[in-house]
Coordinates of C-alpha atoms in Angstrom, one line a residue:
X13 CA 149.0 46.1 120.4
X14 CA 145.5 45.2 119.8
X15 CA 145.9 43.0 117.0
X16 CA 148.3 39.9 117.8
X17 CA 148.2 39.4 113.6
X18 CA 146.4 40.5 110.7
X19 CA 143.4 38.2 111.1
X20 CA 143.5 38.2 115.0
X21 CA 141.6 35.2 116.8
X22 CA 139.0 36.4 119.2
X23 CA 138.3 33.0 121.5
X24 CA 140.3 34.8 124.2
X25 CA 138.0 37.8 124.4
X26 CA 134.6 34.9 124.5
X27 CA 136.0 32.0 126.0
X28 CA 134.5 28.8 125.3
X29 CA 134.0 26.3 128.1
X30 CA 135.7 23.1 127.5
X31 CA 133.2 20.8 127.5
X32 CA 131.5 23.2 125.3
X33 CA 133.8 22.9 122.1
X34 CA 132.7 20.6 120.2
X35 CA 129.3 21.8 120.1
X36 CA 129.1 25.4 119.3
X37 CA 129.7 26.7 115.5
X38 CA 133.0 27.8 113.9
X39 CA 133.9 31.6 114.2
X40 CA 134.1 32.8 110.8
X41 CA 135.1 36.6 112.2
X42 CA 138.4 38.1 112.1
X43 CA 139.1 41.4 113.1
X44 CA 141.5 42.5 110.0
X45 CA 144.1 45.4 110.7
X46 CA 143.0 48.5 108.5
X47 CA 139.7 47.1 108.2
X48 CA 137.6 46.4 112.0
X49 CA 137.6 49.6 113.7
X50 CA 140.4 49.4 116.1
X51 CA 140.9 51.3 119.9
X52 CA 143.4 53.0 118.2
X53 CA 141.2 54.6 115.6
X54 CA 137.5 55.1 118.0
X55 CA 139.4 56.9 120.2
X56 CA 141.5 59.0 117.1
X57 CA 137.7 59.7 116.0
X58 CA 136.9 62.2 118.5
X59 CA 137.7 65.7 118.7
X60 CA 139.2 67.3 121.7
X61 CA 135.6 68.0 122.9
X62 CA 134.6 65.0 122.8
X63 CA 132.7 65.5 119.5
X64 CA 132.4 62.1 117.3
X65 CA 133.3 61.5 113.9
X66 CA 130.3 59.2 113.1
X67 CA 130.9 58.5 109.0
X68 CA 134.2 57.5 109.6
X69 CA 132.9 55.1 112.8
X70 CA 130.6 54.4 110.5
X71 CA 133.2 53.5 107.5
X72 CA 135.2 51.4 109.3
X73 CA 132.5 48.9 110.9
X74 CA 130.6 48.7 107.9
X75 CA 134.2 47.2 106.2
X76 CA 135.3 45.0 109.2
X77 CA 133.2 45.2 112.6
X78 CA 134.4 46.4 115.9
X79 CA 137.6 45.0 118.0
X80 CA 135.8 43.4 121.1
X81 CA 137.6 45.3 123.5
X82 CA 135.4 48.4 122.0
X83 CA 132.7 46.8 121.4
X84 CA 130.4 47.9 124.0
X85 CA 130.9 51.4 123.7
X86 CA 130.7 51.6 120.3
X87 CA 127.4 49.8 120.6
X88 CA 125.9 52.7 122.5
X89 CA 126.4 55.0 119.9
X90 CA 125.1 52.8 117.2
X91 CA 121.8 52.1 119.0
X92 CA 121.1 55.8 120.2
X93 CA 122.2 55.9 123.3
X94 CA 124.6 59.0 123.0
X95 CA 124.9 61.5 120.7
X96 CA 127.9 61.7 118.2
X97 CA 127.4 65.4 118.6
X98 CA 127.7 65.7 122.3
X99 CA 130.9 66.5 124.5
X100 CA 132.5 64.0 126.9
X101 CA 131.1 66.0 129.8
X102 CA 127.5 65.8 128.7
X103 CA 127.8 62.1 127.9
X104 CA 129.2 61.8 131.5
X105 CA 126.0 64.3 132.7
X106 CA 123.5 61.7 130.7
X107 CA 125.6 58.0 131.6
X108 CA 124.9 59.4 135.7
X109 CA 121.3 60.4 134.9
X110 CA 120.7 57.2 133.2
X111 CA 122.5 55.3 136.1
X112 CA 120.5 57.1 138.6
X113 CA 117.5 56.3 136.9
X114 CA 118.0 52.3 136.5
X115 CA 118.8 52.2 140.6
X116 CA 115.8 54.1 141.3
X117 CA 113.5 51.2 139.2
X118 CA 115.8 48.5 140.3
X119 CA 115.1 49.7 144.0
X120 CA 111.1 49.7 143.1
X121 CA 111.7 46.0 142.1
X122 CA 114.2 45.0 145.4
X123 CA 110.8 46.2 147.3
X124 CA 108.6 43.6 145.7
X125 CA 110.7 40.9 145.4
X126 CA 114.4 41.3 147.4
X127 CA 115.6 38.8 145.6
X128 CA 116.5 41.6 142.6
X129 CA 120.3 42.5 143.2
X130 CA 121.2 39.7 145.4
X131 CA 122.9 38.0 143.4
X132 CA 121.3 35.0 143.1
X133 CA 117.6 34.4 140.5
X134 CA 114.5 32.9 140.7
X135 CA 113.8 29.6 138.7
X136 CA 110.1 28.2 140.1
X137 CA 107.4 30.9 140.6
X138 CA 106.4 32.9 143.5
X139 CA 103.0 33.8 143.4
X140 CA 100.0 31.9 141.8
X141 CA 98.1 33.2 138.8
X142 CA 95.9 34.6 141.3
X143 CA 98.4 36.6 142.7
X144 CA 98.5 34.9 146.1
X145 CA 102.5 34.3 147.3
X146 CA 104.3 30.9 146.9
X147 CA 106.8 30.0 149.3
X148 CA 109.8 28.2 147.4
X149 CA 111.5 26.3 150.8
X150 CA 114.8 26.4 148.1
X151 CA 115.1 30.0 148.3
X152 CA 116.2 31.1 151.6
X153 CA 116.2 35.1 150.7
X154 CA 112.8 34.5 148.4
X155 CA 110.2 35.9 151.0
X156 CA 107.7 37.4 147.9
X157 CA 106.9 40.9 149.9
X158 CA 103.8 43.2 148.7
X159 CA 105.0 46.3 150.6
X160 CA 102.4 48.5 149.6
X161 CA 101.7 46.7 146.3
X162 CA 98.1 45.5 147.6
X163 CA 95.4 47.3 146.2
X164 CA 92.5 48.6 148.4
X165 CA 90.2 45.6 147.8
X166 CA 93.3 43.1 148.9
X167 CA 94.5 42.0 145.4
X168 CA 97.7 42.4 143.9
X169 CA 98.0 45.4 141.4
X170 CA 97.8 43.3 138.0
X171 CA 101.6 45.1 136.9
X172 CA 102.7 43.9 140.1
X173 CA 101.2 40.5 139.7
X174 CA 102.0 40.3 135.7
X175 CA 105.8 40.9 136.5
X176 CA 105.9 38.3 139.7
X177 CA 104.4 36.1 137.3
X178 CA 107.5 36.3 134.6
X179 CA 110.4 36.3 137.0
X180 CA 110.8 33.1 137.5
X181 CA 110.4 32.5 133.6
X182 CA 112.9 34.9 133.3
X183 CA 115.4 33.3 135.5
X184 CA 114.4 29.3 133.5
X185 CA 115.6 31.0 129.9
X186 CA 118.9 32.7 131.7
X187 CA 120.4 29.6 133.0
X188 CA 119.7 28.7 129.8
X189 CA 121.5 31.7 127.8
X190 CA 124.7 30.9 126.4
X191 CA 126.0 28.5 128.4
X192 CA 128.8 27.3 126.4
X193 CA 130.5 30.3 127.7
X194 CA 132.6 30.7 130.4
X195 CA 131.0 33.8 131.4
X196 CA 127.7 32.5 132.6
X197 CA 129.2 29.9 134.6
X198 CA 129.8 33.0 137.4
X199 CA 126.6 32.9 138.8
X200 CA 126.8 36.8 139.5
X201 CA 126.5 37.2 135.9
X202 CA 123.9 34.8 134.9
X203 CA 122.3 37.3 138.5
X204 CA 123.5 40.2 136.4
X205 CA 120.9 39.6 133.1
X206 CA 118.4 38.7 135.5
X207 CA 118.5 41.4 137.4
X208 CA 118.6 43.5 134.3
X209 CA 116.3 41.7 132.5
X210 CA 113.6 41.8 135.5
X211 CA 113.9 45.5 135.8
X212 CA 113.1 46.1 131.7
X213 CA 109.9 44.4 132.3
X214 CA 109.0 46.1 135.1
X215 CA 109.7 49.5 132.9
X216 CA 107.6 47.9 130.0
X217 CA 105.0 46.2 131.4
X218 CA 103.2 46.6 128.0
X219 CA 105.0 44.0 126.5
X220 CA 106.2 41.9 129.3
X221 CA 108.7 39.7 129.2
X222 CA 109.2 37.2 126.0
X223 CA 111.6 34.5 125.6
X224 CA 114.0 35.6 123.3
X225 CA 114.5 38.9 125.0
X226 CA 117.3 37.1 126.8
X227 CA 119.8 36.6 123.6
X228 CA 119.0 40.0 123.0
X229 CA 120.1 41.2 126.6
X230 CA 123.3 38.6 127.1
X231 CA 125.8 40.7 124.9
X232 CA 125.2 44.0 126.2
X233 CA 125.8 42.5 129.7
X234 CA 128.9 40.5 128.6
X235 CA 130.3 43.5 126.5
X236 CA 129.1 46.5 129.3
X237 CA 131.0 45.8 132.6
X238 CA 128.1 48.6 134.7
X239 CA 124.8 47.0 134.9
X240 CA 122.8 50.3 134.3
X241 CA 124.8 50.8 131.3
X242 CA 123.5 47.5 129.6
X243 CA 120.4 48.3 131.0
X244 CA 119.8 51.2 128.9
X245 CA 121.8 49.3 125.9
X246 CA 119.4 46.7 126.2
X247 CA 116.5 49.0 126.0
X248 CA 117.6 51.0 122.8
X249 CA 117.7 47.8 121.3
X250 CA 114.3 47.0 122.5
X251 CA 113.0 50.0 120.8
X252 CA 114.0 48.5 117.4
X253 CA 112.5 44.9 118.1
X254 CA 109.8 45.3 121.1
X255 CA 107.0 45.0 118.4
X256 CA 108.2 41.6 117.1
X257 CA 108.0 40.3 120.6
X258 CA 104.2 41.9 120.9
X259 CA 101.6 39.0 121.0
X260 CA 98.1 38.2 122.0
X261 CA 95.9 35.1 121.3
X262 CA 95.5 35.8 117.9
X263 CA 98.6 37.1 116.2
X264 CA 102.2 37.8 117.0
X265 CA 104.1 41.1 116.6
X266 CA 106.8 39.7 114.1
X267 CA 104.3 38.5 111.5
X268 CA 104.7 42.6 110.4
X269 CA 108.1 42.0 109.5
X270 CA 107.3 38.3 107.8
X271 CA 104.5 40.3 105.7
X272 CA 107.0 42.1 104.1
X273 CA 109.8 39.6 103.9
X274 CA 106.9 37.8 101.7
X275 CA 106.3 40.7 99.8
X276 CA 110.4 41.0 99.0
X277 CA 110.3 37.6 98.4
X278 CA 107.5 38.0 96.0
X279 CA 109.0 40.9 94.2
X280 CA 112.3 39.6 93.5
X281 CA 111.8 35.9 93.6
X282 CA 107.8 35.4 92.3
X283 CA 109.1 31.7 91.7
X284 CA 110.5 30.7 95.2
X285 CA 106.9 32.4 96.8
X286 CA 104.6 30.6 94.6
X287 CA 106.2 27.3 95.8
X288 CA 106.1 28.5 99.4
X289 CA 102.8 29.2 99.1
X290 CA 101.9 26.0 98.0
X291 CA 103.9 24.2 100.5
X292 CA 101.2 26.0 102.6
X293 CA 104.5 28.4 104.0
X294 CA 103.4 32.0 102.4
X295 CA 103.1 33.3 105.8
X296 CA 106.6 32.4 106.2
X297 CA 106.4 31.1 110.1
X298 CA 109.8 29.2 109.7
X299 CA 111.6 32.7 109.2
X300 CA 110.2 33.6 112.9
X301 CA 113.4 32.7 115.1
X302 CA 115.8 34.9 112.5
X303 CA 113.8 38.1 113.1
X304 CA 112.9 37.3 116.9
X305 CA 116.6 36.8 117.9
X306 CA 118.3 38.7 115.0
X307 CA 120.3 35.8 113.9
X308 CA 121.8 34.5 117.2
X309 CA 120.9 31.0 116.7
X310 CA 122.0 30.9 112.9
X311 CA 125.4 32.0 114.2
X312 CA 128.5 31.6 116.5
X313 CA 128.1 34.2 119.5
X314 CA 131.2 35.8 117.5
X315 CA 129.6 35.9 114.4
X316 CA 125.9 37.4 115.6
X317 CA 127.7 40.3 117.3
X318 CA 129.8 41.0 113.8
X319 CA 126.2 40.5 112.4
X320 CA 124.8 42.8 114.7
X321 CA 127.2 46.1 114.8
X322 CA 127.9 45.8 110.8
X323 CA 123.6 45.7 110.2
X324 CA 123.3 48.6 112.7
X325 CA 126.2 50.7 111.8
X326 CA 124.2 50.1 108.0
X327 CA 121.0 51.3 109.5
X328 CA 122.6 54.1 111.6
X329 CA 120.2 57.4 111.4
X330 CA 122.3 60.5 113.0
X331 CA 118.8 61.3 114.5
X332 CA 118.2 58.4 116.4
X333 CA 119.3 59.7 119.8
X334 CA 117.0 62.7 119.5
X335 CA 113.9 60.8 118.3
X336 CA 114.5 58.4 121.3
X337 CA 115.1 61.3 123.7
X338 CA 112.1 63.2 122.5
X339 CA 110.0 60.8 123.9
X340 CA 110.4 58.1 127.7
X341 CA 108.0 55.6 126.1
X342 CA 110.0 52.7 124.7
X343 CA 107.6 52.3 122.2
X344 CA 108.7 55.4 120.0
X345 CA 110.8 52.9 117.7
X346 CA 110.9 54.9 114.8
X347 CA 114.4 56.1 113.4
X348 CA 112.7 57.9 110.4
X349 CA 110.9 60.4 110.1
X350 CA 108.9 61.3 106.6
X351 CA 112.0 63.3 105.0
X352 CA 110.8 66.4 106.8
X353 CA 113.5 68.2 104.5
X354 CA 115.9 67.4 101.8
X355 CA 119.0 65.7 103.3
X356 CA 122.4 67.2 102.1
X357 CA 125.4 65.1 101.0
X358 CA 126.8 65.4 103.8
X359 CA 124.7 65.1 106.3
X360 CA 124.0 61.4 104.0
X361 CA 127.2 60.6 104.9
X362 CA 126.1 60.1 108.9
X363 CA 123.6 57.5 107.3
X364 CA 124.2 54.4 107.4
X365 CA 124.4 52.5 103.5
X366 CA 121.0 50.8 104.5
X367 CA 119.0 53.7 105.7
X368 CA 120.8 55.9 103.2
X369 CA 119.5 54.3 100.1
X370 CA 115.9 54.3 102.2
X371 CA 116.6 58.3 102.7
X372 CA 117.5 58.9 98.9
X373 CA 114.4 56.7 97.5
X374 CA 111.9 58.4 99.9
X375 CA 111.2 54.6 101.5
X376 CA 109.9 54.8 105.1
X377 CA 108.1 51.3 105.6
X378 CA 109.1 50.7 109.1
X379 CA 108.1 47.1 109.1
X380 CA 111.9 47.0 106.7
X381 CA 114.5 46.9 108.9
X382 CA 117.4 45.1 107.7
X383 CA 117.2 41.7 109.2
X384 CA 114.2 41.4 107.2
X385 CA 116.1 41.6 103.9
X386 CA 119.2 39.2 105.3
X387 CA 116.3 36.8 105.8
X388 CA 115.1 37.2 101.7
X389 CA 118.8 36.8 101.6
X390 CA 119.3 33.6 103.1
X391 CA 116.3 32.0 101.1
X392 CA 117.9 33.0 97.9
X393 CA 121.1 31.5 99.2
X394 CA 118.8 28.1 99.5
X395 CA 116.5 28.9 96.7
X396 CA 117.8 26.2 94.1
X397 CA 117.0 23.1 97.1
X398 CA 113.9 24.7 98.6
X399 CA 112.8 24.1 95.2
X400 CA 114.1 21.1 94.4
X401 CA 113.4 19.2 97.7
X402 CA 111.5 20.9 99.5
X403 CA 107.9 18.9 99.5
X404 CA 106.5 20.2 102.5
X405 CA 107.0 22.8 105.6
X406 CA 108.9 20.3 107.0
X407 CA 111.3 19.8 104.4
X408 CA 112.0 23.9 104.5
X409 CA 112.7 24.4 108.0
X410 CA 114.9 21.4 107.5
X411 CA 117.4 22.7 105.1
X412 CA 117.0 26.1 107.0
X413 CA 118.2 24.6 109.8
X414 CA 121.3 23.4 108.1
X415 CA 122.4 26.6 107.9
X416 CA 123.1 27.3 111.6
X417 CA 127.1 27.4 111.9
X418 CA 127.4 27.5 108.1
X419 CA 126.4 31.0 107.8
X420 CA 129.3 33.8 106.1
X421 CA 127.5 36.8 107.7
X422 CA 129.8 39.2 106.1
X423 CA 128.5 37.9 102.2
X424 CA 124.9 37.6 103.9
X425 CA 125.0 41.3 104.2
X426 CA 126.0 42.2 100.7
X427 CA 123.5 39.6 99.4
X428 CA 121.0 41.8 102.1
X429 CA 122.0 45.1 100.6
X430 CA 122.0 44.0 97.0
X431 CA 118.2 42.2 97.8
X432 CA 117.3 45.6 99.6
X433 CA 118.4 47.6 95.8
X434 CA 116.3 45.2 93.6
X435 CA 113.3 45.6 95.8
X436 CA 113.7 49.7 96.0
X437 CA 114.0 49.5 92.0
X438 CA 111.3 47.1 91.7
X439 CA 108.5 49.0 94.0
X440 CA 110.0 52.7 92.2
X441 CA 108.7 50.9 89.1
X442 CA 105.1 50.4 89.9

């Protein structure tokens, strides 16, 4: 039996350190027999083959989220990892490939630094901003090696010395990752993200590494028990959020997304903008952490993963894996393409409800994703006090802030969907 009761607790599956308790919000999440998509029923939707019945996966998560001892597998589908369509031998053939391919990287990174995959991480730096080595007298096995990385004219090769730089960063915000749960306080697994989280820099240099990008990572490596397969979880997720972690001097790669979450907020709510804007907030800054982290701050670590499989299983394009496949660069993020043909009604019913109403209206502003329209969604749900009380930025990220732990992600969502409908209607009619 996977379900103890009808509204099954889940502190079991994420314990909580004791100490911890007190401090960390309420779970509001309860996987619901006939409703959160069982072990029972993923493994009833696939064919003999292997083949996946997406829609119904689809269905079920969309109504009640996924029972955490699926979770992770589940996830892979949902962020275009596997193909629905494939067989179980060809998802075996890609899983080795893939496997292969994240020891191959990870053995590039043990040659630079040898501290990648030994189980411990690096918290203070080892080279200067000048590339030249730093010997930490903490870390016995630290001994930064070039091996080959030094350039003819003696300097370190700037990926080289950009990566070196952000380990040790790296390591600072994973100590610092969930540690109300029990999980992390096995320093293999706190090694685990780093490791992980090392070797996706490495692979995207372009971006680097970005604080944030660590409570992204945590759940794949909690949920995925192979490293290689949260790896390349980890990095299908990237590809729908590396841009909002983009930034130079100037700007910063999420102000897209809060362009348009002003525009929705504009559209549908002209009065709650014009008081933004003159509380100096139009280019809504305070909404930065929601999109950065996708919610994991405003929830329970329960909660945000409900919030994250329900908001991707809504966003679900049945061509995702072949868009990502068609293309190694991690920056091919797109999961639409301009309706290259009419879609049929059934082949609508593999869509998400998100990206389905985005498919039938023609809509393909990629800057839209859905978190951006659960953040118009928890404005409205503060509308009446932002403008009643709200007298200055201040005041705003204040009574945002009250709404960590007191969040319902489930009647979020809806209010998402139904914002998401208004704004279609309202930019069809102009």
């Amino acid at each position: 039996m996977f379900f103890s009761s009808s509204t099954e607790e889940l502190d079991s599956y994420f314990p909580i350190r004791p100490e911890c308790q007190a401090d960390v919000p309420k779970i509001r999440f309860k996987a619901r027999v006939g409703k959160t998509l069982s072990p029972r029923r993923w493994h009833a939707a696939f064919s003999e083959d292997g083949h996946l019945d997406i829609a119904g996966v689809l269905r079920r998560i969309q109504r009640g989220g996924i029972h955490p001892t699926v979770k992770g597998v589940v996830w892979e589908f949902l962020l275009g990892c596997f193909d629905p369509n494939s067989t179980f031998e060809e998802r075996n053939e890609v899983r080795q490939l893939r496997r292969k391919q994240y020891a191959e990287w990870k053995a590039e990174c043990q040659k630079l630094v040898p501290d990648i995959g030994s189980g411990k991480i690096i918290t203070t730096p080892i080279i200067s901003d000048d590339g030249q080595p730093i010997q930490d007298p903490s870390n016995s096995c630290s001994t930064p090696s070039d091996n080959g990385a030094l350039s003819r004219n003696g300097t370190l090769d700037k990926k080289v010395t950009q990566w070196k730089l952000s380990l040790h960063q790296i390591g600072l915000d994973v100590v610092r990752t969930d540690r109300a749960l029990e999980f992390y306080e096995n320093e293999a697994n706190q090694a685990k993200l780093w490791d992980v989280l090392a070797v996706y820099v490495w692979m995207d240099n372009d971006i680097g590494y970005v604080q944030g990008m660590n409570d992204i990572c945590s759940p794949m490596v909690i949920l995925l028990e192979h490293e290689a397969d949260a790896f390349w979880c980890f990095e299908r997720a990237m590809r729908r959020l590396r841009e909002n972690f983009r930034s130079n001097a100037s700007s910063m790669g999420v102000q897209s997304q809060l362009g348009t979450l002003a525009q929705i907020i504009k559209a549908i709510d002209p009065k709650l903008h014009q008081h933004l804007e003159e509380l100096d907030g139009g280019e809504y800054l305070f909404a930065i952490r929601m999109l950065m982290v996708l919610f994991r701050r405003e929830f329970s670590f329960v909660d945000a993963l409900y919030l994250w499989e329900v908001m991707w299983a809504m966003e679900y394009n049945p061509n995702i894996y072949s868009l990502y496949e068609e293309s190694s660069d991690p920056n091919s993020s797109s999961t639409r393409k301009n309706d290259e043909a009419k879609v049929n009604s059934k082949l609508l019913k593999k869509y998400g409800k998100f990206e389905r109403a985005n498919v039938k209206t023609g809509w393909t502003d990629q800057r839209g994703a859905l978190a951006v329209f659960l953040a118009a969604s928890v404005l409205e749900t503060k509308n009446k006090r932002l403008l009643k009380e709200a007298q200055g930025l201040d005041d705003v990220v204040q009574i945002l802030g009250e709404i960590t732990g007191n969040l319902d992600a489930k009647k979020a969502l809806n209010g998402a969907l139904k914002i998401h409908k208004k704004y279609l209607k309202a930019k069809k009619s102009q």
